[in-house]
CSV table of C-alpha atoms and ligand atoms in Angstrom, one decimal:
chain,number,residue,atom,x,y,z
A,100,MET,CA,111.3,30.1,144.3
A,101,ARG,CA,113.4,28.1,141.8
A,102,ILE,CA,114.0,28.5,138.4
A,103,TYR,CA,115.3,26.6,135.4
A,104,ASN,CA,118.4,28.4,134.3
A,105,THR,CA,119.1,27.6,130.8
A,106,LEU,CA,122.5,28.4,131.2
A,107,THR,CA,123.0,25.7,134.1
A,108,ARG,CA,120.5,23.7,132.8
A,109,LYS,CA,119.7,23.2,136.7
A,110,LYS,CA,116.3,24.6,138.5
A,111,GLU,CA,118.0,27.4,140.8
A,112,GLU,CA,117.0,29.3,144.0
A,113,PHE,CA,115.9,32.6,142.6
A,114,VAL,CA,118.1,35.5,144.1
A,115,PRO,CA,117.8,38.7,142.8
A,116,LEU,CA,120.5,41.0,142.1
A,117,GLU,CA,118.8,43.9,144.2
A,118,GLU,CA,116.6,42.7,147.3
A,119,GLY,CA,112.8,43.0,146.3
A,120,ARG,CA,113.1,44.0,142.6
A,121,VAL,CA,113.1,41.9,139.2
A,122,LYS,CA,115.0,43.2,136.2
A,123,MET,CA,113.7,40.8,133.6
A,124,TYR,CA,114.1,41.4,129.6
A,125,VAL,CA,111.7,39.2,126.9
A,126,CYS,CA,112.7,39.4,123.1
A,127,GLY,CA,109.5,40.8,121.7
A,128,PRO,CA,108.1,40.0,118.0
A,129,THR,CA,109.5,41.1,114.8
A,130,VAL,CA,106.6,43.3,113.4
A,131,TYR,CA,105.8,43.0,109.8
A,132,ASN,CA,102.6,40.9,110.3
A,133,LEU,CA,100.0,40.4,112.8
A,134,ILE,CA,101.1,38.1,115.6
A,135,HIS,CA,100.8,34.2,115.4
A,136,ILE,CA,99.6,32.0,118.3
A,137,GLY,CA,103.4,30.9,118.9
A,138,ASN,CA,104.4,34.5,119.4
A,139,ALA,CA,101.3,34.5,122.1
A,140,ARG,CA,103.3,31.8,124.0
A,141,PRO,CA,106.1,33.8,125.5
A,142,MET,CA,103.6,37.0,126.0
A,143,ILE,CA,101.2,35.1,127.7
A,144,VAL,CA,103.7,32.8,130.0
A,145,PHE,CA,106.5,35.5,130.7
A,146,ASP,CA,103.6,37.9,131.7
A,147,THR,CA,102.3,35.5,134.1
A,148,PHE,CA,105.4,34.7,135.5
A,149,ARG,CA,105.8,38.6,136.1
A,150,ARG,CA,102.4,38.9,138.0
A,151,TYR,CA,103.2,35.9,140.0
A,152,MET,CA,106.4,37.6,141.1
A,153,GLU,CA,104.4,41.3,141.7
A,154,TYR,CA,102.0,39.0,143.6
A,155,ARG,CA,104.9,37.9,146.0
A,156,GLY,CA,106.0,41.6,146.4
A,157,TYR,CA,108.9,42.0,143.9
A,158,ASP,CA,109.1,45.2,142.1
A,159,VAL,CA,109.4,43.7,137.9
A,160,ASN,CA,110.7,46.0,135.7
A,161,TYR,CA,109.9,44.4,132.6
A,162,VAL,CA,110.9,45.0,129.2
A,163,SER,CA,110.2,44.1,126.3
A,164,ASN,CA,111.4,45.3,122.4
A,165,PHE,CA,109.9,45.3,119.3
A,166,THR,CA,112.3,44.8,116.5
A,167,ASP,CA,111.0,47.4,114.0
A,168,VAL,CA,114.1,47.1,111.5
A,169,ASP,CA,114.2,43.6,109.9
A,170,ASP,CA,114.6,42.2,106.3
A,171,LYS,CA,111.2,41.2,106.6
A,172,ILE,CA,109.6,44.5,107.2
A,173,ILE,CA,111.7,46.0,104.3
A,174,LYS,CA,110.4,43.2,101.5
A,175,LYS,CA,106.8,44.1,103.0
A,176,ALA,CA,107.2,48.0,103.1
A,177,ASN,CA,108.8,47.4,99.3
A,178,GLU,CA,105.9,45.2,98.5
A,179,GLU,CA,103.2,48.2,99.9
A,180,GLY,CA,105.3,50.9,98.3
A,181,VAL,CA,105.7,52.5,101.8
A,182,ASP,CA,108.3,53.4,104.4
A,183,SER,CA,109.2,50.4,106.3
A,184,SER,CA,108.0,52.3,109.5
A,185,VAL,CA,104.7,52.6,108.1
A,186,ILE,CA,104.6,48.7,108.3
A,187,SER,CA,106.5,48.7,111.9
A,188,GLU,CA,103.9,50.9,113.5
A,189,ARG,CA,100.8,49.2,111.8
A,190,TYR,CA,102.1,46.1,113.5
A,191,ILE,CA,103.3,47.5,117.0
A,192,GLU,CA,99.7,48.9,117.0
A,193,GLU,CA,98.3,45.6,115.9
A,194,CYS,CA,100.1,44.2,118.4
A,195,LYS,CA,99.2,45.7,121.8
A,196,LYS,CA,95.4,45.4,120.5
A,197,ASP,CA,96.4,41.5,120.7
A,198,MET,CA,98.0,41.7,124.0
A,199,ALA,CA,95.3,43.6,125.7
A,200,ALA,CA,92.7,41.3,124.7
A,201,MET,CA,95.0,38.6,126.0
A,202,ASN,CA,95.0,40.6,129.2
A,203,VAL,CA,98.8,40.7,128.8
A,204,LYS,CA,100.3,43.7,130.6
A,205,PRO,CA,101.9,46.7,128.4
A,206,ALA,CA,105.8,46.2,129.5
A,207,THR,CA,106.9,48.8,132.0
A,208,THR,CA,108.9,50.1,128.5
A,209,HIS,CA,108.5,48.3,125.0
A,210,PRO,CA,111.5,50.1,123.1
A,211,LYS,CA,111.8,49.9,119.7
A,212,ALA,CA,115.1,49.2,117.7
A,213,THR,CA,114.7,52.0,115.3
A,214,GLU,CA,115.0,54.4,118.1
A,215,GLU,CA,117.9,53.0,119.6
A,216,ILE,CA,120.6,53.3,117.3
A,217,ASP,CA,122.8,55.7,119.2
A,218,GLY,CA,123.1,53.2,122.1
A,219,MET,CA,124.0,50.6,119.3
A,220,LEU,CA,126.8,52.8,117.4
A,221,GLU,CA,128.4,53.2,120.9
A,222,MET,CA,128.3,49.5,121.9
A,223,ILE,CA,129.6,48.4,118.7
A,224,GLY,CA,132.2,51.4,119.2
A,225,THR,CA,133.3,49.9,122.5
A,226,LEU,CA,133.7,46.5,121.2
A,227,ILE,CA,136.0,47.8,118.2
A,228,GLU,CA,138.0,49.5,120.9
A,229,LYS,CA,138.6,46.5,122.9
A,230,GLY,CA,139.4,44.3,120.0
A,231,TYR,CA,136.2,42.1,120.0
A,232,ALA,CA,135.0,43.4,116.4
A,233,TYR,CA,136.5,44.4,113.6
A,234,VAL,CA,135.5,46.4,110.2
A,235,ALA,CA,135.5,44.9,107.0
A,236,GLY,CA,136.5,46.5,103.5
A,237,ASP,CA,133.0,47.4,103.0
A,238,GLY,CA,132.0,48.6,106.2
A,239,THR,CA,130.4,45.6,107.3
A,240,VAL,CA,131.4,45.1,111.5
A,241,TYR,CA,131.7,41.9,112.6
A,242,PHE,CA,132.0,40.3,116.0
A,243,ARG,CA,135.4,38.0,116.7
A,244,THR,CA,133.6,35.3,118.1
A,245,ARG,CA,136.6,33.2,119.1
A,246,LEU,CA,137.6,36.0,121.3
A,247,PHE,CA,135.2,35.3,123.6
A,248,LYS,CA,136.0,32.9,125.7
A,249,ASP,CA,132.6,31.6,126.8
A,250,TYR,CA,131.2,31.3,123.5
A,251,GLY,CA,128.8,28.2,123.5
A,252,LYS,CA,127.6,28.5,127.1
A,253,LEU,CA,124.6,28.9,126.7
A,254,SER,CA,123.4,26.5,123.9
A,255,HIS,CA,126.2,24.3,125.5
A,256,LYS,CA,127.6,24.2,121.8
A,257,ASN,CA,131.3,23.9,121.1
A,258,LEU,CA,132.9,26.2,118.8
A,259,ASP,CA,134.7,23.5,116.7
A,260,ASP,CA,131.5,21.7,115.7
A,261,LEU,CA,129.7,24.9,115.0
A,262,GLN,CA,132.7,25.8,112.9
A,263,GLY,CA,132.5,22.5,111.2
A,264,GLY,CA,128.3,23.3,110.4
A,265,MET,CA,129.3,27.1,109.5
A,266,ARG,CA,131.5,26.1,106.6
A,267,SER,CA,129.2,24.4,104.6
A,268,LEU,CA,127.0,27.6,105.0
A,269,LEU,CA,129.1,30.4,104.2
A,270,VAL,CA,127.2,32.4,101.6
A,271,SER,CA,128.8,34.6,99.2
A,272,GLY,CA,129.5,38.2,100.6
A,273,GLU,CA,130.6,36.4,103.8
A,274,ASP,CA,134.3,35.8,102.8
A,275,GLN,CA,135.5,38.9,104.4
A,276,LYS,CA,134.7,37.4,107.7
A,277,GLU,CA,138.0,36.5,109.5
A,278,ASP,CA,136.5,33.5,110.9
A,279,PRO,CA,133.4,31.9,109.2
A,280,LEU,CA,132.2,31.7,113.2
A,281,ASP,CA,131.8,35.5,113.2
A,282,PHE,CA,128.8,37.3,113.3
A,283,VAL,CA,127.4,40.7,111.8
A,284,LEU,CA,127.1,43.9,114.3
A,285,TRP,CA,126.4,46.6,111.6
A,286,LYS,CA,125.8,46.3,107.5
A,287,PRO,CA,126.1,48.6,104.7
A,288,ARG,CA,122.5,49.9,103.5
A,289,LYS,CA,121.4,48.5,100.5
A,290,GLU,CA,119.0,50.4,97.9
A,291,GLY,CA,115.5,50.4,99.1
A,292,GLU,CA,116.3,49.7,102.4
A,293,PRO,CA,116.4,52.0,105.7
A,294,TYR,CA,120.1,53.4,106.9
A,295,TRP,CA,121.6,55.6,109.3
A,296,GLU,CA,125.2,57.3,109.1
A,297,SER,CA,127.9,55.5,111.1
A,298,PRO,CA,131.2,55.8,111.4
A,299,TRP,CA,131.9,53.1,109.5
A,300,CYS,CA,129.2,52.9,106.9
A,301,GLU,CA,125.6,53.9,105.7
A,302,GLY,CA,123.7,51.0,107.6
A,303,ARG,CA,121.6,49.1,110.0
A,304,PRO,CA,122.4,47.1,112.6
A,305,GLY,CA,122.4,43.0,112.6
A,306,TRP,CA,119.7,41.6,114.6
A,307,HIS,CA,121.2,40.8,117.8
A,308,ILE,CA,122.9,44.0,119.1
A,309,GLU,CA,120.0,45.7,119.8
A,310,CYS,CA,118.9,43.3,122.6
A,311,SER,CA,122.1,44.2,124.2
A,312,VAL,CA,121.8,47.9,123.8
A,313,MET,CA,117.9,48.1,125.4
A,314,SER,CA,118.4,45.8,128.1
A,315,LYS,CA,121.3,47.7,129.1
A,316,LYS,CA,119.7,50.9,129.0
A,317,TYR,CA,116.4,50.3,130.4
A,318,LEU,CA,117.8,47.7,133.0
A,319,GLY,CA,121.7,48.1,133.6
A,320,GLU,CA,124.6,46.2,132.7
A,321,GLN,CA,123.5,43.7,134.7
A,322,ILE,CA,119.9,42.1,135.1
A,323,ASP,CA,117.7,39.1,136.5
A,324,ILE,CA,115.9,37.5,134.1
A,325,HIS,CA,116.1,37.2,130.1
A,326,ALA,CA,113.7,35.1,128.3
A,327,GLY,CA,111.8,34.4,125.0
A,328,GLY,CA,111.3,31.2,122.7
A,329,GLU,CA,113.7,28.4,122.8
A,330,ASP,CA,114.7,28.9,119.0
A,331,LEU,CA,116.5,32.2,120.6
A,332,ILE,CA,118.9,30.1,122.6
A,333,PHE,CA,120.8,30.0,119.6
A,334,PRO,CA,122.3,31.8,117.8
A,335,HIS,CA,120.5,35.1,119.2
A,336,HIS,CA,121.0,34.4,123.2
A,337,GLU,CA,124.5,33.3,122.6
A,338,ASN,CA,125.4,36.4,120.7
A,339,GLU,CA,123.9,38.8,123.2
A,340,ILE,CA,125.8,37.1,126.1
A,341,ALA,CA,128.9,37.6,124.0
A,342,GLN,CA,128.2,41.3,122.9
A,343,SER,CA,127.0,42.4,126.4
A,344,GLU,CA,129.5,40.9,128.2
A,345,ALA,CA,132.6,41.7,126.1
A,346,ALA,CA,131.7,45.3,126.2
A,347,ASN,CA,130.7,45.8,129.8
A,348,GLY,CA,132.9,43.1,131.3
A,349,ARG,CA,130.8,41.6,133.4
A,350,GLU,CA,128.1,38.7,133.8
A,351,PHE,CA,124.5,39.9,131.8
A,352,ALA,CA,121.5,37.8,132.8
A,353,HIS,CA,121.9,35.4,135.8
A,354,TYR,CA,118.9,33.6,134.6
A,355,TRP,CA,118.0,32.4,130.8
A,356,MET,CA,114.4,31.0,130.4
A,357,HIS,CA,112.8,29.5,127.3
A,358,ASN,CA,110.0,28.9,126.4
A,359,GLY,CA,109.2,25.4,124.2
A,360,PHE,CA,107.4,25.7,120.9
A,361,LEU,CA,103.7,25.7,120.2
A,362,ASN,CA,102.8,23.4,117.1
A,363,ILE,CA,99.9,22.6,115.3
A,364,ASP,CA,98.3,19.0,115.1
A,365,ASN,CA,101.8,18.1,116.4
A,366,LYS,CA,103.6,19.6,113.6
A,367,LYS,CA,105.5,22.7,113.4
A,368,MET,CA,103.6,26.2,112.7
A,369,SER,CA,104.3,27.2,109.3
A,370,LYS,CA,102.9,29.8,107.0
A,371,SER,CA,103.9,27.6,104.2
A,372,GLU,CA,102.1,24.4,105.1
A,373,GLY,CA,98.9,26.6,106.3
A,374,ASN,CA,99.0,25.0,109.6
A,375,PHE,CA,99.3,29.0,111.2
A,376,PHE,CA,97.0,30.7,112.9
A,377,THR,CA,97.2,34.3,114.0
A,378,VAL,CA,95.8,35.7,117.6
A,379,ARG,CA,93.1,37.2,115.6
A,380,GLU,CA,91.7,34.4,113.8
A,381,ILE,CA,91.5,32.7,117.2
A,382,GLY,CA,90.0,35.5,119.0
A,383,GLU,CA,87.1,35.6,116.3
A,384,GLN,CA,86.4,32.2,117.6
A,385,TYR,CA,87.1,31.9,121.1
A,386,ASP,CA,87.1,34.5,123.8
A,387,LEU,CA,91.1,34.9,124.2
A,388,GLN,CA,90.7,34.1,127.8
A,389,VAL,CA,90.7,30.6,126.4
A,390,LEU,CA,93.9,30.6,124.5
A,391,ARG,CA,95.2,32.5,127.6
A,392,PHE,CA,93.9,29.3,129.7
A,393,PHE,CA,95.0,26.7,126.7
A,394,MET,CA,98.3,28.2,127.3
A,395,LEU,CA,98.8,28.1,130.8
A,396,SER,CA,97.6,24.4,131.3
A,397,ALA,CA,100.7,23.3,130.0
A,398,HIS,CA,104.5,23.4,131.7
A,399,TYR,CA,105.9,26.5,129.8
A,400,ARG,CA,109.2,24.4,128.9
A,401,SER,CA,107.2,21.7,127.4
A,402,PRO,CA,106.3,21.6,123.5
A,403,LEU,CA,102.4,22.5,123.4
A,404,ASN,CA,100.1,21.4,120.7
A,405,PHE,CA,97.6,23.4,119.5
A,406,SER,CA,94.5,21.4,118.5
A,407,ARG,CA,90.3,22.3,118.7
A,408,GLU,CA,89.8,19.7,121.3
A,409,LEU,CA,92.5,21.2,123.5
A,410,MET,CA,90.7,24.3,122.8
A,411,GLU,CA,87.5,22.9,123.6
A,412,ALA,CA,88.9,21.7,127.0
A,413,ALA,CA,90.5,24.8,127.8
A,414,LYS,CA,86.8,26.4,127.0
A,415,ASN,CA,85.5,24.3,129.5
A,416,GLY,CA,87.5,24.7,132.1
A,417,LEU,CA,87.3,27.8,132.0
A,418,GLU,CA,83.8,28.1,132.2
A,419,ARG,CA,83.2,26.1,135.7
A,420,ILE,CA,85.9,28.9,137.3
A,421,ARG,CA,83.9,31.3,136.1
A,422,THR,CA,80.5,29.8,136.8
A,423,CYS,CA,82.0,29.2,140.8
A,424,ALA,CA,83.0,33.0,140.8
A,425,GLN,CA,79.7,34.1,139.8
A,426,ASN,CA,77.7,31.8,141.8
A,427,LEU,CA,80.1,33.1,144.7
A,428,LYS,CA,79.4,36.8,144.2
A,429,PHE,CA,75.8,36.4,144.0
A,430,LEU,CA,75.6,34.8,147.1
A,431,SER,CA,77.8,37.3,148.8
A,432,GLU,CA,75.6,39.6,147.6
A,433,ASN,CA,72.4,37.9,147.7
A,434,ASN,CA,72.5,35.5,151.1
A,435,LYS,CA,70.7,36.2,154.3
A,436,ALA,CA,72.9,35.3,156.9
A,437,GLN,CA,75.7,38.1,156.9
A,438,GLU,CA,78.6,36.8,159.6
A,439,LEU,CA,81.0,34.0,159.3
A,440,THR,CA,80.0,30.9,161.4
A,441,GLY,CA,82.7,28.7,163.1
A,442,GLU,CA,82.5,26.1,161.0
A,443,GLU,CA,83.0,28.5,157.9
A,444,LYS,CA,85.8,29.9,159.6
A,445,GLU,CA,87.6,26.3,159.6
A,446,ASN,CA,86.6,26.0,156.1
A,447,LEU,CA,88.4,28.9,155.2
A,448,ALA,CA,91.7,27.7,156.8
A,449,LYS,CA,91.4,24.7,155.3
A,450,ALA,CA,90.8,26.9,152.0
A,451,GLN,CA,94.2,28.0,152.4
A,452,ALA,CA,95.6,24.6,151.6
A,453,PHE,CA,94.7,26.0,147.9
A,454,VAL,CA,96.4,28.9,148.0
A,455,ASP,CA,99.5,27.0,149.5
A,456,LYS,CA,99.7,24.4,146.8
A,457,PHE,CA,99.2,27.1,143.9
A,458,ASN,CA,102.2,29.1,145.6
A,459,ASP,CA,104.3,25.7,145.7
A,460,ALA,CA,103.5,25.0,142.1
A,461,MET,CA,104.2,28.2,141.4
A,462,ASP,CA,107.7,28.6,143.3
A,463,ASP,CA,108.6,25.3,141.4
A,464,ASP,CA,109.8,27.2,138.0
A,465,PHE,CA,106.2,28.3,137.3
A,466,ASN,CA,104.4,25.2,137.3
A,467,THR,CA,101.5,26.6,135.8
A,468,ALA,CA,99.5,23.3,135.2
A,469,ASP,CA,99.7,22.4,138.8
A,470,ALA,CA,98.8,26.2,139.8
A,471,LEU,CA,95.6,25.4,138.0
A,472,SER,CA,95.2,22.3,139.3
A,473,ALA,CA,94.8,23.9,142.7
A,474,VAL,CA,92.3,26.7,141.4
A,475,PHE,CA,90.5,23.8,140.3
A,476,GLU,CA,90.2,21.8,143.7
A,477,LEU,CA,89.5,25.3,145.0
A,478,VAL,CA,86.4,25.3,142.7
A,479,LYS,CA,85.3,22.0,144.1
A,480,PHE,CA,85.3,23.3,147.7
A,481,ALA,CA,84.0,26.0,147.0
A,482,ASN,CA,81.1,24.4,145.5
A,483,SER,CA,80.5,22.1,148.1
A,484,THR,CA,80.9,24.3,150.9
A,485,ALA,CA,79.3,27.4,149.7
A,486,GLY,CA,75.3,27.4,149.5
A,487,GLU,CA,72.1,29.4,149.9
A,488,VAL,CA,72.6,29.2,153.9
A,489,SER,CA,76.1,30.0,153.6
A,490,SER,CA,76.9,33.7,155.3
A,491,ARG,CA,77.9,36.8,152.5
A,492,ALA,CA,81.2,36.8,154.6
A,493,TYR,CA,82.1,33.1,153.6
A,494,ALA,CA,81.2,33.4,149.7
A,495,LYS,CA,83.3,36.9,149.8
A,496,ALA,CA,86.2,35.4,151.0
A,497,LEU,CA,86.3,32.2,149.1
A,498,LEU,CA,85.7,34.8,146.1
A,499,ASP,CA,88.5,36.7,147.3
A,500,ILE,CA,90.6,34.0,147.2
A,501,LEU,CA,89.8,32.6,143.8
A,502,LEU,CA,89.8,36.1,142.3
A,503,THR,CA,93.5,36.5,143.5
A,504,LEU,CA,94.5,33.2,142.4
A,505,THR,CA,93.1,33.6,138.9
A,506,ASP,CA,94.2,37.5,138.6
A,507,VAL,CA,98.1,35.8,139.2
A,508,CYS,CA,97.0,33.7,136.1
A,509,GLY,CA,95.9,36.9,134.0
A,510,LEU,CA,92.4,35.3,133.9
A,511,ILE,CA,89.4,37.3,133.8
A,512,VAL,CA,86.8,35.1,135.5
A,513,LEU,CA,84.1,37.7,136.1
A,514,LYS,CA,83.1,40.0,134.2
A,515,GLU,CA,82.3,43.4,135.4
A,516,GLU,CA,78.7,44.2,135.1
A,517,GLU,CA,78.5,47.3,132.5
A,518,LEU,CA,76.9,50.5,134.2
A,519,LEU,CA,73.8,51.2,132.9
A,520,ASP,CA,73.4,54.7,131.5
A,521,GLY,CA,71.3,55.8,134.5
A,522,ASP,CA,73.8,54.7,137.1
A,523,ILE,CA,76.3,57.0,135.4
A,524,GLU,CA,74.1,59.9,135.3
A,525,ALA,CA,73.4,59.4,138.9
A,526,LYS,CA,77.3,59.3,140.0
A,527,ILE,CA,77.6,62.6,137.9
A,528,ALA,CA,74.9,64.7,139.7
A,529,GLN,CA,76.9,63.1,142.9
A,530,ARG,CA,79.7,64.2,141.9
A,531,GLN,CA,78.3,67.8,140.8
A,532,ALA,CA,76.4,68.2,143.9
A,533,ALA,CA,80.1,67.8,145.7
A,534,ARG,CA,81.7,70.2,143.7
A,535,LYS,CA,79.2,72.8,144.6
A,536,ALA,CA,79.8,71.9,148.3
A,537,ARG,CA,83.1,72.2,147.5
A,538,ASP,CA,84.3,68.8,148.5
A,539,PHE,CA,86.6,68.3,145.7
A,540,ALA,CA,88.2,65.1,147.3
A,541,LYS,CA,85.2,63.5,146.7
A,542,ALA,CA,84.2,64.8,143.1
A,543,ASP,CA,88.0,63.7,142.2
A,544,ALA,CA,86.9,60.0,144.1
A,545,ILE,CA,83.2,60.1,142.2
A,546,ARG,CA,85.9,60.6,138.8
A,547,LYS,CA,88.2,58.1,139.8
A,548,GLU,CA,85.6,55.5,140.3
A,549,LEU,CA,83.8,55.8,137.2
A,550,LEU,CA,87.0,56.0,135.2
A,551,ASP,CA,88.5,52.5,137.0
A,552,GLN,CA,84.7,51.2,135.5
A,553,GLY,CA,85.8,52.8,132.0
A,554,ILE,CA,83.8,55.8,132.2
A,555,ILE,CA,85.4,59.2,131.1
A,556,LEU,CA,84.2,62.6,131.6
A,557,GLU,CA,84.4,65.5,130.3
A,558,ASP,CA,83.8,68.9,131.6
A,559,THR,CA,82.6,71.0,129.0
A,560,ARG,CA,80.9,74.7,128.5
A,561,GLU,CA,77.5,72.8,128.2
A,562,GLY,CA,78.3,70.6,131.0
A,563,VAL,CA,79.4,67.2,132.0
A,564,LYS,CA,79.8,64.7,129.2
A,565,TRP,CA,80.7,61.3,129.6
A,566,ARG,CA,81.9,58.5,127.3
A,567,ARG,CA,82.9,54.8,127.3
A,568,ALA,CA,86.6,54.2,127.2
B,139,AMP,P1,110.2,36.1,116.3
B,139,AMP,O1,109.3,37.6,116.0
B,139,AMP,O2,110.1,35.2,115.3
B,139,AMP,O3,111.3,36.9,116.8
B,139,AMP,O4,109.3,35.8,117.7
B,139,AMP,C1,109.0,36.5,118.9
B,139,AMP,C2,108.7,35.4,120.0
B,139,AMP,O5,107.8,34.2,120.1
B,139,AMP,C3,110.1,34.6,120.3
B,139,AMP,O6,110.5,34.7,121.8
B,139,AMP,C4,110.0,33.5,119.7
B,139,AMP,O7,111.2,32.7,120.2
B,139,AMP,C5,108.4,33.2,120.3
B,139,AMP,N1,107.9,32.3,119.1
B,139,AMP,C6,108.0,32.3,117.7
B,139,AMP,N2,107.2,31.4,117.0
B,139,AMP,C7,107.0,30.4,118.3
B,139,AMP,C8,106.4,29.0,118.6
B,139,AMP,N3,105.7,28.5,117.2
B,139,AMP,N4,106.0,28.6,119.8
B,139,AMP,C9,106.7,29.3,120.6
B,139,AMP,N5,107.0,30.6,120.6
B,139,AMP,C10,107.6,31.3,119.6
B,140,ZN,ZN1,116.3,39.7,121.7
């Protein structure tokens, strides 16, 4: 696998720190609103890369945070007259619903900034001890940017150019900095804001420190991949590197991956200009699998323009794959012939070429656009070689290949038919019979089979009750 590394500006062979394992951190959203389709881009693309790595046999530890303390959250909380945790918890729940609707797998861990304050106090303490940070008169703690000699290595920025730009940006209250380049690790509380005790002042953390701390806690001092949208390269990720490498004394992340921006009608998405959609709004107009397909139809590093035409094209593309999958399923269940013929065996060997093409595309810095082309070639091949006279085994084998590839993309192409109430009752009766016969393994297996299809059983005094999840 080759990955484009923002740090070196090159595609590099992927060599994990530990064989067979991947430690990956993806910067998550600030939760003050419903997520927009721009936020959905890193969620979808990095979830797809995770799925691909799992398919290639890696054990992926995937951590993605929720930033739940921030000016925008506090502003909204004050407007509504509630605690800021009410706002952040509300939008974390909404974000999780959107993720599920887009078939984005939950991370291994979803830490929240407000639950990791102790770790932040510890890392800031270490940075002060090592001389990388200092406490200003009002208790603000700043990072001494110039002392970290690799500063700028990710964004390829030169400190003196930065300094020129920063002078004009100096805002009041920052005159206590030793250097305009220094950035905040901890800041004093203001009226109406959440705050925590610290050795320096009652206050709250700066934004960057949370990711350095959560990444270390859940993945260790060194990780394989750190990812997010390209707007995070500077200053967020540059500052994360400075904090982590200064505190831990070793390289932080080996590969830095950044997705390009999602624009609307070729303009930057912006709330004020009204060219802005939430995932929820798009979900009212389209199946969100269409949004997922649309995101994967472009290379993740390229800018991507959201337009109705492209969404319609994505809808048609997905439909073509779905029709093929449904057709193969029907043939695999209804055709007369059962066993593979010699010609079908040869065709299956040919179909393997599309799998290889898919894998090659994904191995080349996750080229999902080319990977989807390989899926379409497979669809075309299936449409022309599978029909009523094919064997059930042939249709089933092609379907399995198609479902494996679409599952790596996180695309649901075959909706499981809903179990009918009668089928459920029949299964429950079988389970009761198994229990009576003290065949508990069988009873458990039936329970699990139903659960896998979203049916939950509850044993009550009045008998077994069931409901759909
Ligand atoms: P935020 O809530 O602004 O911190 O953003 C959460 C994630 O979404 C970050 O990885 C951002 O880089 C990413 N992001 C925000 N807006 C866009 C956009 N228009 N296109 C692509 N990614 C975005
Ligand atoms: Zn981050």
